[in-house]
C-alpha cells in the first residue's frame, strides 16, 4: 500500500503547478516527497516556489540536503535563502556548494568529528556530546595521527571500553576513503567493496572533508538505475513524464530513425530469400521466433557485460574469456530452446517438410543464440574501448546483428535443405 508521502509525490508529479500541493503538505513529509521526485521534477518544483516557501522548506533540512535543494535555485534566490540561515549552517552550506554536485564532495555530509589517536575515551565522549548538543545528530568519529586518517572509532566503544587499560586505537575499524574530486561512479565502486562502511572524503593532502554514508547513496543508486533504463530504451535522461508530445517527439525521433535504418537492413536480407519464403510460406511464421530469441539473448549478454565493465572486471583487452563464455552459453541455450521449437515445428508442420523444417529451425536457433552471445559481449567492450557509453548504443548494434545474421542463417539454411 502506498504511503501518504508517496501519494503526495504522485500528486505533485501530475500537477502543472507543483508548489501548490507541496506547500500544503505537513512539514515533516516535504523532505521525503521532494527527494522521491525525479530530478527534473525537483528542479521545476524549486523554480516554482516563492522565496518564502523555499526558506520554510530548507529551514529544517540537514546542510547537505539544503545544498542539494539550493543547487536547483538561481544564484539570486540561493544567496537570499542563505542569508536567512544562522552563521554556522551558512558556512557549512557555502562549503558544500563549492564542490561539484556529481563528485564525492557533492555527496558528503559534515556529521563527523576528528580526534587524535592520543586522546582518551573521556575526551572523545565530550567531543561527541558537544557535537550532538550543537547539531542534534550523532557524528562519525574519525581518528587521525595528526596527518593521516587511521580509521573510525565505533560509538559503542566509548561505553564498553576500559579507559584505564585501553586506548582508542585498540577499537579502530578500517575506513575506506575517496578523494573529494572523484566522480559518482568511483564512489559507488568504493561502496560496492565496502557496503557496510562509512567512506571518508579527503582533500589533496589527505585531510578529512566529510563523510558519505550508504544512505547518502540511495538516491544516487536510484538515479543510476533510471539512467541505465533510459539509455537502454533510447530515452533522454532529462525527459519527464510531464513533457508534452512535441517535446517527447523531439527527444526520441533520432533513436527511432536509427532503428528504422537497421530494420531495413534486416528487411534487405529477407528480400534476398523472397523465392524461398514463397516456396515455403510457413517460414514466415517462425522468423519472429528466431529474431526475438536472438534479441533477448543478446540483451542478457549485454547486461552482464556492461555490469562487468562498470565494476572494472573486464575490458576489451581482457574480454576474450567473457566473449567465449557468452558464446558457449548461447550455444547451450540454443540447443535447449532450439530443441523445443524443433519439436513444436515438426508437430505442427504438414506436407513434405516435416522433420526437416523442425531441424532447420532448431539449428538456426542454436546459431542465432551463439551470434547473440558473441555480439552481446563483444559490442559493449568495443564501444567502451572507443570511449562511448556501452549502455547507450550497444542494444541497437546487437539487435541488428541477431536480426540480419539470424535471418541469413535461417532462410539460407531453409533454402539449402528444403528446396
Coordinates of C-alpha atoms in Angstrom, one line a residue:
X1 CA 0.0 0.0 0.0
X2 CA 1.4 3.4 -0.9
X3 CA 2.4 5.7 1.9
X4 CA 0.9 9.2 2.3
X5 CA 4.2 10.7 1.2
X6 CA 4.3 8.6 -2.0
X7 CA 0.7 9.6 -2.8
X8 CA 1.6 13.2 -2.3
X9 CA 4.6 12.7 -4.6
X10 CA 2.4 11.3 -7.3
X11 CA 0.0 14.3 -6.9
X12 CA 2.9 16.7 -7.4
X13 CA 4.2 14.8 -10.4
X14 CA 0.8 15.0 -12.0
X15 CA 0.3 18.7 -11.2
X16 CA 1.1 21.6 -13.5
X17 CA 1.7 23.8 -10.5
X18 CA 3.9 21.6 -8.2
X19 CA 4.3 24.1 -5.5
X20 CA 0.6 24.3 -4.6
X21 CA 0.2 20.8 -3.3
X22 CA 3.7 20.7 -2.0
X23 CA 3.2 23.8 0.1
X24 CA 0.1 22.1 1.7
X25 CA 2.0 19.0 2.8
X26 CA 2.8 18.6 6.5
X27 CA 6.3 19.9 7.2
X28 CA 7.7 16.5 8.2
X29 CA 6.6 15.0 4.9
X30 CA 8.0 17.6 2.5
X31 CA 11.6 16.2 2.7
X32 CA 10.6 12.7 1.8
X33 CA 8.3 13.8 -1.0
X34 CA 10.9 16.2 -2.5
X35 CA 13.7 13.7 -2.6
X36 CA 11.5 10.9 -4.0
X37 CA 10.8 13.0 -7.1
X38 CA 12.8 12.8 -10.4
X39 CA 15.5 15.4 -10.8
X40 CA 13.6 17.3 -13.5
X41 CA 10.5 17.5 -11.2
X42 CA 12.7 18.7 -8.3
X43 CA 14.2 21.4 -10.4
X44 CA 10.7 22.5 -11.6
X45 CA 9.4 22.5 -8.0
X46 CA 12.2 24.7 -6.7
X47 CA 11.8 27.1 -9.6
X48 CA 8.0 27.4 -8.9
X49 CA 8.5 28.0 -5.2
X50 CA 8.3 31.6 -3.8
X51 CA 11.4 32.7 -1.8
X52 CA 9.4 32.4 1.4
X53 CA 8.3 28.9 0.6
X54 CA 11.9 27.9 -0.2
X55 CA 13.1 29.4 3.1
X56 CA 10.4 27.5 5.0
X57 CA 11.3 24.2 3.2
X58 CA 15.0 24.4 3.8
X59 CA 14.7 25.6 7.4
X60 CA 14.8 22.1 9.0
X61 CA 16.9 20.2 6.4
X62 CA 20.4 19.0 7.0
X63 CA 23.2 21.1 5.4
X64 CA 23.9 18.5 2.7
X65 CA 20.2 18.4 1.9
X66 CA 19.9 22.2 1.7
X67 CA 22.9 22.1 -0.6
X68 CA 21.0 19.7 -2.9
X69 CA 17.9 21.9 -2.9
X70 CA 19.7 25.2 -3.5
X71 CA 21.6 23.6 -6.4
X72 CA 18.4 23.9 -8.3
X73 CA 17.8 27.6 -7.5
X74 CA 19.1 30.6 -9.4
X75 CA 22.1 32.4 -7.8
X76 CA 20.0 35.4 -6.6
X77 CA 17.5 33.1 -4.8
X78 CA 20.3 31.0 -3.4
X79 CA 22.0 33.9 -1.8
X80 CA 18.7 35.2 -0.4
X81 CA 17.9 31.9 1.3
X82 CA 21.5 31.5 2.6
X83 CA 21.2 35.0 4.1
X84 CA 18.3 33.8 6.3
X85 CA 20.4 30.9 7.9
X86 CA 22.5 31.1 11.0
X87 CA 26.2 31.6 10.5
X88 CA 27.2 28.0 11.3
X89 CA 24.7 26.5 8.8
X90 CA 25.5 29.0 6.1
X91 CA 29.2 28.3 6.5
X92 CA 28.7 24.6 6.1
X93 CA 26.3 25.0 3.1
X94 CA 28.7 27.5 1.4
X95 CA 31.4 25.0 1.9
X96 CA 29.4 22.2 0.3
X97 CA 28.2 24.3 -2.6
X98 CA 31.7 25.0 -3.6
X99 CA 32.1 21.4 -4.8
X100 CA 30.9 19.7 -7.9
X101 CA 27.5 18.1 -7.0
X102 CA 28.4 15.0 -9.0
X103 CA 31.6 14.4 -7.2
X104 CA 32.4 12.6 -3.9
X105 CA 32.4 16.0 -2.2
X106 CA 29.0 16.7 -3.6
X107 CA 27.7 13.6 -1.9
X108 CA 29.3 14.0 1.5
X109 CA 27.9 15.5 4.7
X110 CA 29.6 17.0 7.7
X111 CA 28.3 14.8 10.5
X112 CA 31.7 13.8 11.8
X113 CA 34.4 14.7 14.3
X114 CA 38.1 14.0 14.1
X115 CA 40.1 13.1 17.2
X116 CA 43.8 12.5 17.6
X117 CA 44.9 9.0 18.4
X118 CA 46.4 10.1 21.7
X119 CA 43.1 11.3 23.1
X120 CA 41.4 9.3 25.8
X121 CA 37.8 8.0 25.8
X122 CA 36.6 10.7 28.1
X123 CA 37.8 13.4 25.8
X124 CA 36.3 11.7 22.8
X125 CA 32.9 11.3 24.6
X126 CA 33.0 15.0 25.5
X127 CA 33.7 15.9 21.9
X128 CA 30.8 13.8 20.7
X129 CA 28.4 15.3 23.3
X130 CA 29.2 18.8 22.2
X131 CA 28.6 17.9 18.6
X132 CA 25.2 16.3 19.5
X133 CA 24.1 19.4 21.5
X134 CA 25.0 21.7 18.7
X135 CA 23.5 19.7 15.8
X136 CA 21.1 17.2 17.2
X137 CA 22.9 14.4 15.3
X138 CA 25.3 11.7 16.3
X139 CA 28.7 12.1 14.5
X140 CA 31.0 9.6 13.0
X141 CA 34.2 9.5 15.0
X142 CA 37.3 9.5 12.8
X143 CA 40.8 9.0 14.3
X144 CA 43.9 10.6 12.9
X145 CA 47.6 10.7 13.8
X146 CA 47.6 14.4 13.0
X147 CA 48.4 13.9 9.3
X148 CA 46.8 10.7 8.2
X149 CA 43.4 9.1 8.7
X150 CA 43.7 5.9 10.8
X151 CA 40.2 4.7 10.9
X152 CA 36.8 5.0 12.6
X153 CA 36.0 4.6 16.3
X154 CA 32.6 2.9 16.8
X155 CA 30.4 4.9 19.1
X156 CA 29.7 1.8 21.2
X157 CA 33.4 1.6 22.1
X158 CA 33.1 4.7 24.2
X159 CA 30.7 3.0 26.6
X160 CA 32.2 -0.5 26.7
X161 CA 36.0 0.3 26.7
X162 CA 38.0 0.4 29.8
X163 CA 39.7 3.8 29.8
X164 CA 42.3 2.6 32.3
X165 CA 43.7 -0.2 30.2
X166 CA 42.6 0.5 26.6
X167 CA 43.3 3.2 24.0
X168 CA 41.0 4.4 21.3
X169 CA 43.3 2.8 18.7
X170 CA 42.5 -0.6 20.2
X171 CA 39.0 -0.3 18.8
X172 CA 39.6 1.2 15.4
X173 CA 37.8 0.0 12.3
X174 CA 39.3 0.4 8.8
X175 CA 37.6 3.3 7.0
X176 CA 37.7 3.4 3.2
X177 CA 38.3 6.8 1.7
X178 CA 37.9 8.6 -1.6
X179 CA 39.3 11.9 -2.9
X180 CA 36.9 14.7 -3.0
X181 CA 37.0 15.2 -6.8
X182 CA 36.2 11.6 -7.7
X183 CA 33.0 11.2 -9.7
X184 CA 29.8 9.4 -8.6
X185 CA 30.7 6.1 -10.3
X186 CA 34.0 5.8 -8.4
X187 CA 32.2 6.5 -5.1
X188 CA 29.7 3.7 -5.9
X189 CA 32.6 1.3 -6.7
X190 CA 34.1 2.0 -3.3
X191 CA 30.8 1.3 -1.6
X192 CA 30.3 -1.9 -3.5
X193 CA 33.6 -3.2 -2.0
X194 CA 32.7 -1.8 1.5
X195 CA 28.9 -1.9 1.6
X196 CA 28.8 -1.6 5.4
X197 CA 31.4 1.1 5.9
X198 CA 31.3 4.8 6.1
X199 CA 33.5 6.4 3.4
X200 CA 35.7 9.3 4.3
X201 CA 36.2 12.1 1.8
X202 CA 39.7 13.5 1.7
X203 CA 41.3 16.5 0.1
X204 CA 44.6 16.6 -1.8
X205 CA 46.6 16.5 1.4
X206 CA 44.7 13.6 3.0
X207 CA 42.7 15.7 5.4
X208 CA 39.1 14.8 6.1
X209 CA 36.5 17.0 4.3
X210 CA 33.4 15.0 5.1
X211 CA 31.8 11.5 5.2
X212 CA 29.5 9.6 3.0
X213 CA 27.0 7.0 4.4
X214 CA 25.3 4.2 2.5
X215 CA 22.0 6.1 2.9
X216 CA 23.5 9.1 1.1
X217 CA 23.9 6.8 -2.0
X218 CA 20.3 5.6 -2.2
X219 CA 19.3 8.5 -4.3
X220 CA 22.4 8.1 -6.5
X221 CA 21.7 4.4 -7.0
X222 CA 18.1 5.1 -7.9
X223 CA 19.2 7.8 -10.4
X224 CA 21.8 5.5 -11.9
X225 CA 19.3 2.7 -12.3
X226 CA 16.9 5.2 -14.0
X227 CA 19.7 6.5 -16.3
X228 CA 20.5 2.9 -17.3
X229 CA 16.9 2.2 -18.1
X230 CA 16.7 5.4 -20.2
X231 CA 19.9 4.5 -22.0
X232 CA 18.7 1.0 -22.8
X233 CA 15.5 2.3 -24.3
X234 CA 16.8 5.3 -26.1
X235 CA 15.1 7.9 -24.0
X236 CA 16.8 11.1 -22.9
X237 CA 17.6 11.2 -19.2
X238 CA 16.1 14.6 -18.8
X239 CA 12.8 13.7 -20.3
X240 CA 10.0 14.0 -17.8
X241 CA 6.6 12.2 -17.6
X242 CA 5.1 15.7 -17.7
X243 CA 6.6 16.7 -21.0
X244 CA 4.2 17.4 -23.9
X245 CA 4.0 15.3 -27.0
X246 CA 6.1 17.8 -29.1
X247 CA 9.0 17.6 -26.6
X248 CA 8.7 13.8 -26.4
X249 CA 8.9 13.5 -30.2
X250 CA 11.9 15.8 -30.3
X251 CA 13.8 13.7 -27.8
X252 CA 13.0 10.3 -29.3
X253 CA 12.8 10.5 -33.1
X254 CA 16.5 10.2 -33.8
X255 CA 16.7 6.9 -32.0
X256 CA 13.7 5.6 -33.8
X257 CA 15.1 6.7 -37.2
X258 CA 18.3 4.8 -36.4
X259 CA 16.2 1.8 -35.5
X260 CA 14.4 2.1 -38.8
X261 CA 17.6 2.1 -40.7
X262 CA 18.7 -1.2 -39.1
X263 CA 15.2 -2.6 -39.7
X264 CA 15.7 -2.0 -43.4
X265 CA 19.0 -3.9 -43.2
X266 CA 17.1 -6.9 -41.9
X267 CA 14.4 -6.5 -44.5
X268 CA 17.0 -6.4 -47.2
X269 CA 18.3 -9.8 -46.0
X270 CA 14.8 -11.2 -46.0
X271 CA 14.3 -9.9 -49.6
X272 CA 17.3 -11.9 -50.7
X273 CA 15.3 -15.1 -49.9
X274 CA 11.9 -14.0 -51.3
X275 CA 11.7 -17.1 -53.5
X276 CA 12.4 -19.4 -50.6
X277 CA 9.7 -17.8 -48.4
X278 CA 7.3 -18.0 -51.4
X279 CA 8.0 -21.7 -51.8
X280 CA 7.8 -22.5 -48.1
X281 CA 5.4 -19.9 -46.7
X282 CA 5.5 -21.4 -43.2
X283 CA 9.0 -20.0 -42.7
X284 CA 7.4 -16.5 -42.3
X285 CA 5.6 -17.7 -39.2
X286 CA 8.9 -18.8 -37.5
X287 CA 11.0 -15.7 -38.5
X288 CA 9.8 -13.6 -35.5
X289 CA 10.7 -16.5 -33.1
X290 CA 14.3 -16.7 -34.4
X291 CA 14.7 -13.0 -34.3
X292 CA 13.0 -12.5 -30.9
X293 CA 15.0 -15.2 -29.1
X294 CA 18.3 -13.8 -30.5
X295 CA 17.4 -10.2 -29.4
X296 CA 16.5 -11.3 -25.9
X297 CA 19.7 -13.5 -25.5
X298 CA 21.8 -10.6 -26.8
X299 CA 20.3 -8.2 -24.3
X300 CA 21.1 -10.6 -21.5
X301 CA 24.7 -10.9 -22.6
X302 CA 25.0 -7.2 -22.9
X303 CA 23.6 -6.5 -19.5
X304 CA 26.1 -8.8 -17.8
X305 CA 29.0 -7.4 -19.8
X306 CA 28.0 -3.8 -19.2
X307 CA 27.8 -4.5 -15.4
X308 CA 31.3 -6.1 -15.6
X309 CA 32.7 -3.0 -17.4
X310 CA 31.1 -0.7 -14.8
X311 CA 32.7 -2.7 -12.0
X312 CA 36.1 -2.7 -13.7
X313 CA 36.0 -6.5 -14.0
X314 CA 36.5 -6.7 -17.8
X315 CA 37.8 -4.6 -20.8
X316 CA 38.3 -5.4 -24.5
X317 CA 41.9 -6.4 -23.8
X318 CA 40.8 -9.0 -21.1
X319 CA 37.5 -9.9 -22.6
X320 CA 38.3 -13.0 -24.7
X321 CA 37.1 -15.3 -21.9
X322 CA 33.9 -13.3 -21.4
X323 CA 33.1 -13.4 -25.1
X324 CA 33.8 -17.1 -25.3
X325 CA 31.7 -17.9 -22.2
X326 CA 28.8 -15.9 -23.6
X327 CA 29.0 -17.7 -27.0
X328 CA 29.2 -21.1 -25.4
X329 CA 26.3 -20.2 -23.1
X330 CA 24.4 -19.1 -26.1
X331 CA 25.0 -22.4 -27.8
X332 CA 23.8 -24.3 -24.8
X333 CA 20.7 -22.2 -24.5
X334 CA 20.2 -22.5 -28.3
X335 CA 20.2 -26.3 -28.0
X336 CA 17.6 -26.2 -25.3
X337 CA 15.3 -23.7 -26.9
X338 CA 16.0 -25.0 -30.4
X339 CA 15.0 -28.5 -29.5
X340 CA 11.7 -27.3 -28.1
X341 CA 11.0 -25.2 -31.2
X342 CA 12.0 -28.0 -33.5
X343 CA 9.6 -30.4 -31.7
X344 CA 6.8 -27.9 -32.0
X345 CA 7.5 -27.1 -35.6
X346 CA 7.7 -30.7 -36.5
X347 CA 4.4 -31.5 -34.7
X348 CA 2.5 -28.7 -36.4
X349 CA 4.0 -28.9 -39.9
X350 CA 2.3 -30.7 -42.7
X351 CA 3.2 -32.0 -46.1
X352 CA 6.6 -32.9 -47.4
X353 CA 8.8 -30.8 -45.0
X354 CA 8.0 -32.4 -41.5
X355 CA 11.2 -33.2 -39.6
X356 CA 13.4 -31.2 -41.9
X357 CA 11.6 -28.0 -41.1
X358 CA 12.0 -28.6 -37.4
X359 CA 15.7 -29.4 -37.9
X360 CA 16.2 -26.1 -39.8
X361 CA 14.5 -24.0 -37.1
X362 CA 16.4 -25.8 -34.3
X363 CA 19.8 -25.4 -35.9
X364 CA 19.0 -21.8 -36.7
X365 CA 18.1 -21.1 -33.1
X366 CA 21.4 -22.5 -31.9
X367 CA 23.3 -20.4 -34.5
X368 CA 21.4 -17.2 -33.6
X369 CA 21.9 -17.6 -29.9
X370 CA 25.7 -18.1 -30.4
X371 CA 25.6 -14.9 -32.5
X372 CA 23.7 -13.2 -29.7
X373 CA 26.1 -14.2 -27.0
X374 CA 29.2 -13.3 -29.1
X375 CA 27.9 -9.8 -30.2
X376 CA 26.2 -9.2 -26.8
X377 CA 29.6 -9.4 -25.1
X378 CA 31.8 -8.0 -27.9
X379 CA 29.8 -4.9 -28.7
X380 CA 29.8 -3.2 -25.2
X381 CA 33.6 -4.0 -24.9
X382 CA 34.3 -2.3 -28.3
X383 CA 32.2 0.7 -27.5
X384 CA 33.8 1.1 -24.1
X385 CA 37.3 0.9 -25.8
X386 CA 36.2 3.6 -28.2
X387 CA 35.1 5.9 -25.4
X388 CA 31.4 5.5 -25.8
X389 CA 28.9 4.5 -23.1
X390 CA 28.1 0.9 -23.9
X391 CA 24.7 1.1 -22.3
X392 CA 23.6 3.9 -24.6
X393 CA 24.1 2.4 -28.0
X394 CA 25.0 -1.3 -27.7
X395 CA 21.4 -2.6 -27.9
X396 CA 20.8 -1.4 -31.5
X397 CA 24.0 -3.0 -32.8
X398 CA 23.3 -6.3 -31.1
X399 CA 19.7 -6.4 -32.3
X400 CA 21.0 -5.6 -35.8
X401 CA 23.5 -8.5 -35.7
X402 CA 20.9 -11.0 -34.4
X403 CA 18.3 -10.0 -36.9
X404 CA 20.5 -9.7 -40.0
X405 CA 22.7 -12.8 -39.3
X406 CA 19.8 -14.7 -37.8
X407 CA 17.6 -14.3 -40.8
X408 CA 20.5 -15.0 -43.2
X409 CA 21.3 -18.3 -41.4
X410 CA 17.6 -19.3 -41.0
X411 CA 16.5 -18.6 -44.6
X412 CA 19.8 -19.6 -46.2
X413 CA 19.7 -23.0 -44.4
X414 CA 16.0 -23.4 -45.3
X415 CA 16.7 -22.7 -48.9
X416 CA 19.6 -25.3 -49.0
X417 CA 17.7 -28.0 -47.1
X418 CA 14.0 -27.6 -48.0
X419 CA 14.2 -26.7 -51.7

